Amino acid sequence: MSKKQLQIKDSQVKKNLRWHILRLLRLNCRTKQELIDKLSDMYLGYWQVNDELVNVDLNRLVNESLIRYSDTYEITEKGLDALGKKEREHEQYLLRRVSKGACAGYSLWGNVGLSALEFIVGFLSGSIALLRTRCILL
């Protein structure tokens, strides 16, 4: 694949950019250029950092009092709380969707669906072998 095909678009980054900025600022205070450099490193060069998009998110975060700016940007207590809440929501999502129990459920329903499909195809095609295999397994 060529590098151009692997480029990430602004629209793909836009929804998570503010959270990436908050995570970077949780570690320590940074200048705008340091943030841009870190964001560029995070996306391994597959996203051309859009200064305008970063400015919009930084201004929005300042207006929402999630970060403050004096020579450098730093996260506020409100920003830490918002970031913690977002991370807890993400953990809950992972527990619901990707836990062992959820994967076992997906596997069970997938097998039931495939068995039903095989039974229907066997019935419609008149294949006794397919029907017999399904009946033995059930």
Tab-separated table of N, CA, C and O in Angstrom:
chain	number	residue	atom	x	y	z
A	1	MET	N	0.833	-1.185	0.000
A	1	MET	CA	0.000	0.000	0.000
A	1	MET	C	0.872	1.241	0.000
A	1	MET	O	1.873	1.292	0.692
A	2	SER	N	0.450	2.220	-0.728
A	2	SER	CA	1.226	3.455	-0.755
A	2	SER	C	0.913	4.288	0.481
A	2	SER	O	-0.112	4.128	1.129
A	3	LYS	N	1.818	5.183	0.795
A	3	LYS	CA	1.670	6.040	1.969
A	3	LYS	C	0.407	6.896	1.859
A	3	LYS	O	-0.263	7.152	2.842
A	4	LYS	N	0.068	7.301	0.620
A	4	LYS	CA	-1.113	8.147	0.423
A	4	LYS	C	-2.387	7.404	0.827
A	4	LYS	O	-3.313	8.000	1.372
A	5	GLN	N	-2.462	6.095	0.583
A	5	GLN	CA	-3.642	5.323	0.942
A	5	GLN	C	-3.781	5.177	2.457
A	5	GLN	O	-4.869	4.968	2.957
A	6	LEU	N	-2.692	5.285	3.181
A	6	LEU	CA	-2.717	5.116	4.628
A	6	LEU	C	-2.914	6.429	5.386
A	6	LEU	O	-2.907	6.424	6.607
A	7	GLN	N	-3.067	7.541	4.680
A	7	GLN	CA	-3.245	8.828	5.332
A	7	GLN	C	-4.550	8.861	6.121
A	7	GLN	O	-5.572	8.355	5.683
A	8	ILE	N	-4.502	9.440	7.312
A	8	ILE	CA	-5.683	9.583	8.155
A	8	ILE	C	-6.266	10.969	7.906
A	8	ILE	O	-5.553	11.966	7.864
A	9	LYS	N	-7.580	11.036	7.774
A	9	LYS	CA	-8.256	12.305	7.486
A	9	LYS	C	-8.569	13.047	8.783
A	9	LYS	O	-8.702	12.443	9.845
A	10	ASP	N	-8.731	14.374	8.678
A	10	ASP	CA	-9.051	15.196	9.839
A	10	ASP	C	-10.335	14.728	10.514
A	10	ASP	O	-10.442	14.738	11.736
A	11	SER	N	-11.313	14.315	9.722
A	11	SER	CA	-12.600	13.902	10.290
A	11	SER	C	-12.454	12.674	11.185
A	11	SER	O	-13.216	12.496	12.127
A	12	GLN	N	-11.478	11.822	10.906
A	12	GLN	CA	-11.253	10.632	11.727
A	12	GLN	C	-10.596	10.983	13.058
A	12	GLN	O	-10.785	10.292	14.048
A	13	VAL	N	-9.829	12.054	13.071
A	13	VAL	CA	-9.090	12.457	14.267
A	13	VAL	C	-9.921	13.405	15.128
A	13	VAL	O	-9.807	13.422	16.351
A	14	LYS	N	-10.797	14.161	14.496
A	14	LYS	CA	-11.515	15.254	15.144
A	14	LYS	C	-12.259	14.832	16.404
A	14	LYS	O	-12.237	15.530	17.404
A	15	LYS	N	-12.912	13.670	16.381
A	15	LYS	CA	-13.738	13.277	17.522
A	15	LYS	C	-12.919	12.928	18.756
A	15	LYS	O	-13.430	12.995	19.870
A	16	ASN	N	-11.661	12.555	18.604
A	16	ASN	CA	-10.842	12.162	19.753
A	16	ASN	C	-9.710	13.137	20.062
A	16	ASN	O	-8.986	12.936	21.025
A	17	LEU	N	-9.557	14.166	19.273
A	17	LEU	CA	-8.422	15.072	19.436
A	17	LEU	C	-8.412	15.742	20.801
A	17	LEU	O	-7.375	15.828	21.450
A	18	ARG	N	-9.562	16.202	21.261
A	18	ARG	CA	-9.608	16.889	22.556
A	18	ARG	C	-9.163	15.966	23.686
A	18	ARG	O	-8.501	16.392	24.621
A	19	TRP	N	-9.512	14.673	23.587
A	19	TRP	CA	-9.120	13.733	24.642
A	19	TRP	C	-7.630	13.428	24.571
A	19	TRP	O	-6.976	13.253	25.605
A	20	HIS	N	-7.091	13.396	23.370
A	20	HIS	CA	-5.642	13.207	23.232
A	20	HIS	C	-4.899	14.395	23.830
A	20	HIS	O	-3.884	14.226	24.514
A	21	ILE	N	-5.417	15.592	23.581
A	21	ILE	CA	-4.782	16.795	24.136
A	21	ILE	C	-4.828	16.752	25.661
A	21	ILE	O	-3.829	17.024	26.333
A	22	LEU	N	-5.981	16.403	26.228
A	22	LEU	CA	-6.091	16.329	27.688
A	22	LEU	C	-5.159	15.275	28.269
A	22	LEU	O	-4.536	15.490	29.316
A	23	ARG	N	-5.027	14.134	27.592
A	23	ARG	CA	-4.116	13.099	28.081
A	23	ARG	C	-2.664	13.581	28.072
A	23	ARG	O	-1.904	13.301	28.989
A	24	LEU	N	-2.292	14.290	26.999
A	24	LEU	CA	-0.923	14.814	26.924
A	24	LEU	C	-0.670	15.856	28.013
A	24	LEU	O	0.412	15.894	28.601
A	25	LEU	N	-1.677	16.692	28.291
A	25	LEU	CA	-1.501	17.724	29.309
A	25	LEU	C	-1.562	17.155	30.721
A	25	LEU	O	-1.066	17.778	31.656
A	26	ARG	N	-2.180	15.981	30.890
A	26	ARG	CA	-2.200	15.359	32.210
A	26	ARG	C	-0.781	14.989	32.636
A	26	ARG	O	-0.434	15.036	33.805
A	27	LEU	N	0.052	14.636	31.673
A	27	LEU	CA	1.431	14.249	31.981
A	27	LEU	C	2.260	15.438	32.440
A	27	LEU	O	3.000	15.349	33.406
A	28	ASN	N	2.182	16.562	31.695
A	28	ASN	CA	2.849	17.802	32.102
A	28	ASN	C	2.401	18.950	31.206
A	28	ASN	O	1.765	18.747	30.186
A	29	CYS	N	2.756	20.163	31.600
A	29	CYS	CA	2.398	21.355	30.829
A	29	CYS	C	3.176	21.351	29.516
A	29	CYS	O	4.323	20.911	29.470
A	30	ARG	N	2.549	21.854	28.463
A	30	ARG	CA	3.200	21.861	27.154
A	30	ARG	C	2.845	23.130	26.396
A	30	ARG	O	1.769	23.690	26.570
A	31	THR	N	3.737	23.508	25.505
A	31	THR	CA	3.440	24.599	24.580
A	31	THR	C	2.633	24.037	23.415
A	31	THR	O	2.513	22.816	23.262
A	32	LYS	N	2.095	24.936	22.613
A	32	LYS	CA	1.311	24.493	21.462
A	32	LYS	C	2.172	23.650	20.521
A	32	LYS	O	1.734	22.614	20.019
A	33	GLN	N	3.407	24.078	20.290
A	33	GLN	CA	4.282	23.340	19.377
A	33	GLN	C	4.621	21.958	19.927
A	33	GLN	O	4.670	20.982	19.189
A	34	GLU	N	4.811	21.844	21.234
A	34	GLU	CA	5.064	20.531	21.843
A	34	GLU	C	3.851	19.613	21.664
A	34	GLU	O	4.005	18.425	21.382
A	35	LEU	N	2.662	20.177	21.827
A	35	LEU	CA	1.452	19.386	21.617
A	35	LEU	C	1.369	18.888	20.175
A	35	LEU	O	1.066	17.719	19.925
A	36	ILE	N	1.642	19.773	19.240
A	36	ILE	CA	1.592	19.400	17.821
A	36	ILE	C	2.615	18.313	17.520
A	36	ILE	O	2.322	17.340	16.824
A	37	ASP	N	3.820	18.453	18.070
A	37	ASP	CA	4.858	17.440	17.846
A	37	ASP	C	4.446	16.085	18.436
A	37	ASP	O	4.621	15.047	17.804
A	38	LYS	N	3.889	16.102	19.644
A	38	LYS	CA	3.461	14.852	20.281
A	38	LYS	C	2.310	14.210	19.507
A	38	LYS	O	2.267	12.994	19.339
A	39	LEU	N	1.362	15.026	19.039
A	39	LEU	CA	0.248	14.493	18.249
A	39	LEU	C	0.748	13.882	16.952
A	39	LEU	O	0.286	12.821	16.530
A	40	SER	N	1.701	14.533	16.336
A	40	SER	CA	2.291	13.997	15.110
A	40	SER	C	2.967	12.662	15.382
A	40	SER	O	2.839	11.718	14.606
A	41	ASP	N	3.673	12.563	16.517
A	41	ASP	CA	4.322	11.301	16.900
A	41	ASP	C	3.284	10.211	17.173
A	41	ASP	O	3.491	9.053	16.818
A	42	MET	N	2.173	10.593	17.805
A	42	MET	CA	1.138	9.610	18.134
A	42	MET	C	0.565	8.948	16.879
A	42	MET	O	0.271	7.761	16.886
A	43	TYR	N	0.409	9.727	15.829
A	43	TYR	CA	-0.180	9.203	14.596
A	43	TYR	C	0.873	8.727	13.601
A	43	TYR	O	0.556	8.425	12.457
A	44	LEU	N	2.124	8.644	14.051
A	44	LEU	CA	3.227	8.071	13.271
A	44	LEU	C	3.365	8.687	11.882
A	44	LEU	O	3.769	8.023	10.933
A	45	GLY	N	2.984	9.942	11.751
A	45	GLY	CA	3.116	10.622	10.464
A	45	GLY	C	2.003	10.324	9.477
A	45	GLY	O	2.021	10.816	8.357
A	46	TYR	N	1.009	9.518	9.877
A	46	TYR	CA	-0.091	9.201	8.968
A	46	TYR	C	-1.177	10.272	8.989
A	46	TYR	O	-2.100	10.247	8.205
A	47	TRP	N	-1.084	11.208	9.937
A	47	TRP	CA	-2.000	12.344	9.958
A	47	TRP	C	-1.175	13.612	9.930
A	47	TRP	O	-0.332	13.829	10.800
A	48	GLN	N	-1.368	14.427	8.901
A	48	GLN	CA	-0.728	15.735	8.843
A	48	GLN	C	-1.433	16.614	9.850
A	48	GLN	O	-2.614	16.903	9.695
A	49	VAL	N	-0.763	17.018	10.906
A	49	VAL	CA	-1.392	17.803	11.960
A	49	VAL	C	-1.933	19.097	11.366
A	49	VAL	O	-1.228	19.852	10.719
A	50	ASN	N	-3.209	19.310	11.596
A	50	ASN	CA	-3.912	20.488	11.100
A	50	ASN	C	-3.896	21.535	12.215
A	50	ASN	O	-4.600	21.400	13.217
A	51	ASP	N	-3.088	22.598	12.028
A	51	ASP	CA	-2.958	23.632	13.059
A	51	ASP	C	-4.302	24.264	13.399
A	51	ASP	O	-4.580	24.552	14.560
A	52	GLU	N	-5.126	24.476	12.396
A	52	GLU	CA	-6.431	25.101	12.618
A	52	GLU	C	-7.307	24.218	13.510
A	52	GLU	O	-7.960	24.700	14.428
A	53	LEU	N	-7.302	22.928	13.253
A	53	LEU	CA	-8.085	21.984	14.059
A	53	LEU	C	-7.583	21.946	15.499
A	53	LEU	O	-8.373	21.938	16.445
A	54	VAL	N	-6.279	21.957	15.673
A	54	VAL	CA	-5.701	21.963	17.019
A	54	VAL	C	-6.051	23.265	17.731
A	54	VAL	O	-6.431	23.266	18.911
A	55	ASN	N	-5.973	24.403	17.025
A	55	ASN	CA	-6.326	25.698	17.614
A	55	ASN	C	-7.778	25.727	18.068
A	55	ASN	O	-8.088	26.224	19.152
A	56	VAL	N	-8.667	25.205	17.239
A	56	VAL	CA	-10.087	25.185	17.590
A	56	VAL	C	-10.305	24.377	18.862
A	56	VAL	O	-11.005	24.806	19.778
A	57	ASP	N	-9.690	23.201	18.940
A	57	ASP	CA	-9.866	22.368	20.130
A	57	ASP	C	-9.219	23.002	21.364
A	57	ASP	O	-9.782	22.940	22.455
A	58	LEU	N	-8.050	23.587	21.204
A	58	LEU	CA	-7.406	24.254	22.345
A	58	LEU	C	-8.262	25.404	22.852
A	58	LEU	O	-8.470	25.556	24.066
A	59	ASN	N	-8.791	26.227	21.940
A	59	ASN	CA	-9.654	27.344	22.344
A	59	ASN	C	-10.926	26.846	23.018
A	59	ASN	O	-11.380	27.417	24.007
A	60	ARG	N	-11.499	25.770	22.490
A	60	ARG	CA	-12.710	25.208	23.083
A	60	ARG	C	-12.423	24.674	24.488
A	60	ARG	O	-13.205	24.885	25.408
A	61	LEU	N	-11.288	24.005	24.653
A	61	LEU	CA	-10.928	23.480	25.971
A	61	LEU	C	-10.675	24.608	26.970
A	61	LEU	O	-11.042	24.497	28.143
A	62	VAL	N	-10.066	25.707	26.515
A	62	VAL	CA	-9.847	26.865	27.389
A	62	VAL	C	-11.193	27.484	27.762
A	62	VAL	O	-11.438	27.811	28.935
A	63	ASN	N	-12.091	27.639	26.782
A	63	ASN	CA	-13.408	28.232	27.048
A	63	ASN	C	-14.243	27.375	27.995
A	63	ASN	O	-15.046	27.895	28.761
A	64	GLU	N	-14.069	26.067	27.951
A	64	GLU	CA	-14.803	25.153	28.841
A	64	GLU	C	-14.101	25.002	30.186
A	64	GLU	O	-14.543	24.225	31.029
A	65	SER	N	-12.993	25.706	30.394
A	65	SER	CA	-12.194	25.667	31.626
A	65	SER	C	-11.611	24.286	31.908
A	65	SER	O	-11.362	23.931	33.057
A	66	LEU	N	-11.392	23.493	30.866
A	66	LEU	CA	-10.759	22.192	31.042
A	66	LEU	C	-9.236	22.329	31.041
A	66	LEU	O	-8.541	21.477	31.602
A	67	ILE	N	-8.740	23.383	30.387
A	67	ILE	CA	-7.307	23.704	30.425
A	67	ILE	C	-7.169	25.204	30.610
A	67	ILE	O	-8.125	25.953	30.408
A	68	ARG	N	-5.979	25.633	30.996
A	68	ARG	CA	-5.706	27.074	31.086
A	68	ARG	C	-4.399	27.367	30.349
A	68	ARG	O	-3.550	26.488	30.214
A	69	TYR	N	-4.311	28.595	29.894
A	69	TYR	CA	-3.132	28.982	29.118
A	69	TYR	C	-2.479	30.193	29.733
A	69	TYR	O	-3.096	31.196	30.024
A	70	SER	N	-1.213	30.038	30.011
A	70	SER	CA	-0.333	31.184	30.336
A	70	SER	C	0.921	30.808	29.577
A	70	SER	O	0.976	30.123	29.225
A	71	ASP	N	1.941	30.931	29.420
A	71	ASP	CA	2.952	30.565	28.409
A	71	ASP	C	2.813	29.121	27.886
A	71	ASP	O	3.212	28.830	26.785
A	72	THR	N	2.277	28.264	28.723
A	72	THR	CA	2.055	26.865	28.317
A	72	THR	C	0.613	26.482	28.647
A	72	THR	O	-0.062	27.166	29.416
A	73	TYR	N	0.185	25.410	28.054
A	73	TYR	CA	-1.144	24.887	28.354
A	73	TYR	C	-1.015	23.889	29.503
A	73	TYR	O	-0.089	23.091	29.545
A	74	GLU	N	-1.961	23.950	30.443
A	74	GLU	CA	-1.980	22.985	31.526
A	74	GLU	C	-3.420	22.590	31.826
A	74	GLU	O	-4.342	23.373	31.636
A	75	ILE	N	-3.587	21.370	32.285
A	75	ILE	CA	-4.925	20.847	32.542
A	75	ILE	C	-5.415	21.337	33.904
A	75	ILE	O	-4.622	21.519	34.832
A	76	THR	N	-6.713	21.589	34.017
A	76	THR	CA	-7.311	22.031	35.275
A	76	THR	C	-7.939	20.830	35.988
A	76	THR	O	-8.008	19.731	35.441
A	77	GLU	N	-8.403	21.057	37.213
A	77	GLU	CA	-9.095	19.993	37.953
A	77	GLU	C	-10.347	19.542	37.192
A	77	GLU	O	-10.650	18.359	37.136
A	78	LYS	N	-11.043	20.509	36.620
A	78	LYS	CA	-12.240	20.177	35.838
A	78	LYS	C	-11.864	19.304	34.634
A	78	LYS	O	-12.579	18.362	34.290
A	79	GLY	N	-10.737	19.602	34.023
A	79	GLY	CA	-10.256	18.798	32.902
A	79	GLY	C	-9.880	17.392	33.334
A	79	GLY	O	-10.165	16.420	32.636
A	80	LEU	N	-9.235	17.274	34.504
A	80	LEU	CA	-8.891	15.952	35.027
A	80	LEU	C	-10.151	15.132	35.313
A	80	LEU	O	-10.202	13.935	35.031
A	81	ASP	N	-11.173	15.796	35.871
A	81	ASP	CA	-12.431	15.098	36.145
A	81	ASP	C	-13.097	14.634	34.855
A	81	ASP	O	-13.584	13.505	34.773
A	82	ALA	N	-13.130	15.506	33.838
A	82	ALA	CA	-13.745	15.149	32.550
A	82	ALA	C	-12.985	13.998	31.894
A	82	ALA	O	-13.594	13.072	31.347
A	83	LEU	N	-11.668	14.048	31.971
A	83	LEU	CA	-10.852	12.984	31.383
A	83	LEU	C	-11.061	11.664	32.125
A	83	LEU	O	-11.199	10.604	31.510
A	84	GLY	N	-11.128	11.725	33.451
A	84	GLY	CA	-11.383	10.527	34.246
A	84	GLY	C	-12.741	9.919	33.919
A	84	GLY	O	-12.875	8.697	33.796
A	85	LYS	N	-13.747	10.767	33.763
A	85	LYS	CA	-15.089	10.283	33.415
A	85	LYS	C	-15.079	9.603	32.048
A	85	LYS	O	-15.655	8.532	31.868
A	86	LYS	N	-14.410	10.214	31.091
A	86	LYS	CA	-14.334	9.646	29.736
A	86	LYS	C	-13.616	8.292	29.769
A	86	LYS	O	-14.027	7.343	29.102
A	87	GLU	N	-12.551	8.197	30.538
A	87	GLU	CA	-11.807	6.939	30.624
A	87	GLU	C	-12.627	5.846	31.312
A	87	GLU	O	-12.573	4.686	30.919
A	88	ARG	N	-13.421	6.208	32.329
A	88	ARG	CA	-14.302	5.225	32.967
A	88	ARG	C	-15.370	4.736	31.993
A	88	ARG	O	-15.676	3.542	31.952
A	89	GLU	N	-15.939	5.652	31.202
A	89	GLU	CA	-16.925	5.260	30.193
A	89	GLU	C	-16.309	4.312	29.170
A	89	GLU	O	-16.940	3.340	28.759
A	90	HIS	N	-15.078	4.587	28.779
A	90	HIS	CA	-14.386	3.728	27.816
A	90	HIS	C	-14.130	2.337	28.406
A	90	HIS	O	-14.297	1.330	27.719
A	91	GLU	N	-13.736	2.286	29.663
A	91	GLU	CA	-13.524	0.997	30.327
A	91	GLU	C	-14.814	0.190	30.381
A	91	GLU	O	-14.811	-1.017	30.136
A	92	GLN	N	-15.932	0.847	30.712
A	92	GLN	CA	-17.219	0.160	30.765
A	92	GLN	C	-17.613	-0.356	29.389
A	92	GLN	O	-18.140	-1.459	29.261
A	93	TYR	N	-17.358	0.441	28.366
A	93	TYR	CA	-17.645	0.009	26.993
A	93	TYR	C	-16.846	-1.256	26.662
A	93	TYR	O	-17.386	-2.219	26.127
A	94	LEU	N	-15.575	-1.256	26.998
A	94	LEU	CA	-14.734	-2.421	26.724
A	94	LEU	C	-15.206	-3.645	27.500
A	94	LEU	O	-15.206	-4.759	26.978
A	95	LEU	N	-15.609	-3.440	28.749
A	95	LEU	CA	-16.093	-4.565	29.542
A	95	LEU	C	-17.366	-5.168	28.941
A	95	LEU	O	-17.554	-6.382	28.948
A	96	ARG	N	-18.245	-4.301	28.432
A	96	ARG	CA	-19.498	-4.791	27.839
A	96	ARG	C	-19.272	-5.449	26.493
A	96	ARG	O	-19.902	-6.441	26.170
A	97	ARG	N	-18.399	-4.896	25.669
A	97	ARG	CA	-18.271	-5.330	24.284
A	97	ARG	C	-17.139	-6.311	24.018
A	97	ARG	O	-17.197	-7.062	23.059
A	98	VAL	N	-16.084	-6.273	24.815
A	98	VAL	CA	-14.903	-7.056	24.486
A	98	VAL	C	-14.506	-8.010	25.612
A	98	VAL	O	-13.483	-8.661	25.537
A	99	SER	N	-15.322	-8.134	26.635
A	99	SER	CA	-14.974	-9.037	27.730
A	99	SER	C	-15.076	-10.488	27.272
A	99	SER	O	-15.637	-10.793	26.226
A	100	LYS	N	-14.548	-11.384	28.083
A	100	LYS	CA	-14.602	-12.809	27.744
A	100	LYS	C	-16.039	-13.288	27.628
A	100	LYS	O	-16.369	-14.074	26.747
A	101	GLY	N	-16.895	-12.816	28.520
A	101	GLY	CA	-18.301	-13.210	28.477
A	101	GLY	C	-18.989	-12.737	27.205
A	101	GLY	O	-19.768	-13.472	26.587
A	102	ALA	N	-18.696	-11.496	26.807
A	102	ALA	CA	-19.299	-10.960	25.582
A	102	ALA	C	-18.807	-11.732	24.368
A	102	ALA	O	-19.596	-12.077	23.476
A	103	CYS	N	-17.517	-12.030	24.322
A	103	CYS	CA	-16.966	-12.795	23.192
A	103	CYS	C	-17.558	-14.198	23.150
A	103	CYS	O	-17.851	-14.725	22.071
A	104	ALA	N	-17.756	-14.808	24.309
A	104	ALA	CA	-18.371	-16.139	24.350
A	104	ALA	C	-19.805	-16.071	23.827
A	104	ALA	O	-20.245	-16.961	23.084
A	105	GLY	N	-20.525	-15.026	24.197
A	105	GLY	CA	-21.894	-14.852	23.699
A	105	GLY	C	-21.930	-14.676	22.194
A	105	GLY	O	-22.770	-15.268	21.502
A	106	TYR	N	-21.023	-13.839	21.666
A	106	TYR	CA	-20.961	-13.643	20.212
A	106	TYR	C	-20.649	-14.965	19.514
A	106	TYR	O	-21.223	-15.293	18.470
A	107	SER	N	-19.743	-15.737	20.083
A	107	SER	CA	-19.364	-17.019	19.500
A	107	SER	C	-20.539	-17.988	19.512
A	107	SER	O	-20.800	-18.684	18.520
A	108	LEU	N	-21.255	-18.039	20.627
A	108	LEU	CA	-22.407	-18.931	20.737
A	108	LEU	C	-23.463	-18.584	19.692
A	108	LEU	O	-23.945	-19.463	18.969
A	109	TRP	N	-23.818	-17.308	19.600
A	109	TRP	CA	-24.840	-16.898	18.629
A	109	TRP	C	-24.366	-17.081	17.199
A	109	TRP	O	-25.160	-17.418	16.311
A	110	GLY	N	-23.087	-16.908	16.951
A	110	GLY	CA	-22.547	-17.163	15.613
A	110	GLY	C	-22.672	-18.628	15.233
A	110	GLY	O	-23.068	-18.964	14.113
A	111	ASN	N	-22.362	-19.519	16.173
A	111	ASN	CA	-22.478	-20.957	15.911
A	111	ASN	C	-23.925	-21.390	15.724
A	111	ASN	O	-24.235	-22.212	14.859
A	112	VAL	N	-24.823	-20.840	16.534
A	112	VAL	CA	-26.244	-21.160	16.381
A	112	VAL	C	-26.733	-20.698	15.013
A	112	VAL	O	-27.448	-21.432	14.310
A	113	GLY	N	-26.342	-19.503	14.618
A	113	GLY	CA	-26.747	-18.978	13.309
A	113	GLY	C	-26.218	-19.816	12.156
A	113	GLY	O	-26.939	-20.116	11.199
A	114	LEU	N	-24.946	-20.199	12.241
A	114	LEU	CA	-24.369	-21.032	11.176
A	114	LEU	C	-25.012	-22.416	11.124
A	114	LEU	O	-25.238	-22.963	10.045
A	115	SER	N	-25.331	-22.969	12.280
A	115	SER	CA	-25.997	-24.267	12.307
A	115	SER	C	-27.382	-24.184	11.678
A	115	SER	O	-27.792	-25.062	10.914
A	116	ALA	N	-28.113	-23.122	12.011
A	116	ALA	CA	-29.441	-22.937	11.425
A	116	ALA	C	-29.344	-22.761	9.916
A	116	ALA	O	-30.139	-23.333	9.154
A	117	LEU	N	-28.363	-21.996	9.465
A	117	LEU	CA	-28.170	-21.789	8.029
A	117	LEU	C	-27.835	-23.113	7.331
A	117	LEU	O	-28.387	-23.427	6.272
A	118	GLU	N	-26.970	-23.901	7.951
A	118	GLU	CA	-26.606	-25.191	7.360
A	118	GLU	C	-27.822	-26.128	7.311
A	118	GLU	O	-28.019	-26.845	6.335
A	119	PHE	N	-28.644	-26.092	8.344
A	119	PHE	CA	-29.849	-26.919	8.365
A	119	PHE	C	-30.815	-26.496	7.250
A	119	PHE	O	-31.360	-27.339	6.527
A	120	ILE	N	-31.008	-25.184	7.084
A	120	ILE	CA	-31.913	-24.674	6.049
A	120	ILE	C	-31.404	-25.043	4.660
A	120	ILE	O	-32.165	-25.502	3.806
A	121	VAL	N	-30.110	-24.849	4.426
A	121	VAL	CA	-29.527	-25.190	3.119
A	121	VAL	C	-29.653	-26.690	2.872
A	121	VAL	O	-29.995	-27.118	1.764
A	122	GLY	N	-29.420	-27.502	3.891
A	122	GLY	CA	-29.561	-28.953	3.741
A	122	GLY	C	-30.992	-29.345	3.437
A	122	GLY	O	-31.255	-30.213	2.597
A	123	PHE	N	-31.946	-28.703	4.106
A	123	PHE	CA	-33.361	-29.003	3.875
A	123	PHE	C	-33.781	-28.601	2.466
A	123	PHE	O	-34.451	-29.365	1.762
A	124	LEU	N	-33.373	-27.375	2.050
A	124	LEU	CA	-33.764	-26.884	0.729
A	124	LEU	C	-33.093	-27.670	-0.405
A	124	LEU	O	-33.691	-27.864	-1.465
A	125	SER	N	-31.873	-28.113	-0.177
A	125	SER	CA	-31.172	-28.841	-1.236
A	125	SER	C	-31.470	-30.349	-1.189
A	125	SER	O	-31.107	-31.072	-2.105
A	126	GLY	N	-32.116	-30.785	-0.137
A	126	GLY	CA	-32.441	-32.196	-0.019
A	126	GLY	C	-31.241	-33.053	0.370
A	126	GLY	O	-31.230	-34.257	0.137
A	127	SER	N	-30.234	-32.441	0.955
A	127	SER	CA	-29.027	-33.169	1.334
A	127	SER	C	-29.227	-33.831	2.695
A	127	SER	O	-29.288	-33.176	3.730
A	128	ILE	N	-29.348	-35.130	2.673
A	128	ILE	CA	-29.544	-35.876	3.909
A	128	ILE	C	-28.283	-35.804	4.774
A	128	ILE	O	-28.367	-35.789	5.999
A	129	ALA	N	-27.129	-35.730	4.143
A	129	ALA	CA	-25.871	-35.658	4.896
A	129	ALA	C	-25.823	-34.400	5.756
A	129	ALA	O	-25.432	-34.446	6.930
A	130	LEU	N	-26.211	-33.262	5.191
A	130	LEU	CA	-26.211	-32.021	5.971
A	130	LEU	C	-27.236	-32.086	7.098
A	130	LEU	O	-26.970	-31.665	8.228
A	131	LEU	N	-28.412	-32.597	6.819
A	131	LEU	CA	-29.443	-32.699	7.840
A	131	LEU	C	-29.050	-33.667	8.942
A	131	LEU	O	-29.241	-33.387	10.126
A	132	ARG	N	-28.460	-34.781	8.570
A	132	ARG	CA	-28.060	-35.798	9.532
A	132	ARG	C	-26.951	-35.260	10.451
A	132	ARG	O	-26.984	-35.464	11.673
A	133	THR	N	-25.989	-34.535	9.874
A	133	THR	CA	-24.903	-33.945	10.666
A	133	THR	C	-25.468	-32.969	11.682
A	133	THR	O	-25.073	-32.966	12.832
A	134	ARG	N	-26.404	-32.139	11.267
A	134	ARG	CA	-26.996	-31.154	12.170
A	134	ARG	C	-27.806	-31.840	13.265
A	134	ARG	O	-27.768	-31.435	14.400
A	135	CYS	N	-28.536	-32.867	12.919
A	135	CYS	CA	-29.363	-33.556	13.910
A	135	CYS	C	-28.492	-34.280	14.939
A	135	CYS	O	-28.816	-34.318	16.116
A	136	ILE	N	-27.377	-34.819	14.509
A	136	ILE	CA	-26.471	-35.509	15.435
A	136	ILE	C	-25.855	-34.511	16.414
A	136	ILE	O	-25.757	-34.767	17.611
A	137	LEU	N	-25.464	-33.332	15.887
A	137	LEU	CA	-24.840	-32.336	16.737
A	137	LEU	C	-25.828	-31.709	17.698
A	137	LEU	O	-25.469	-31.275	18.781
A	138	LEU	N	-27.078	-31.594	17.293
A	138	LEU	CA	-28.077	-30.986	18.163
A	138	LEU	C	-28.525	-32.001	19.185
A	138	LEU	O	-28.758	-31.846	20.278
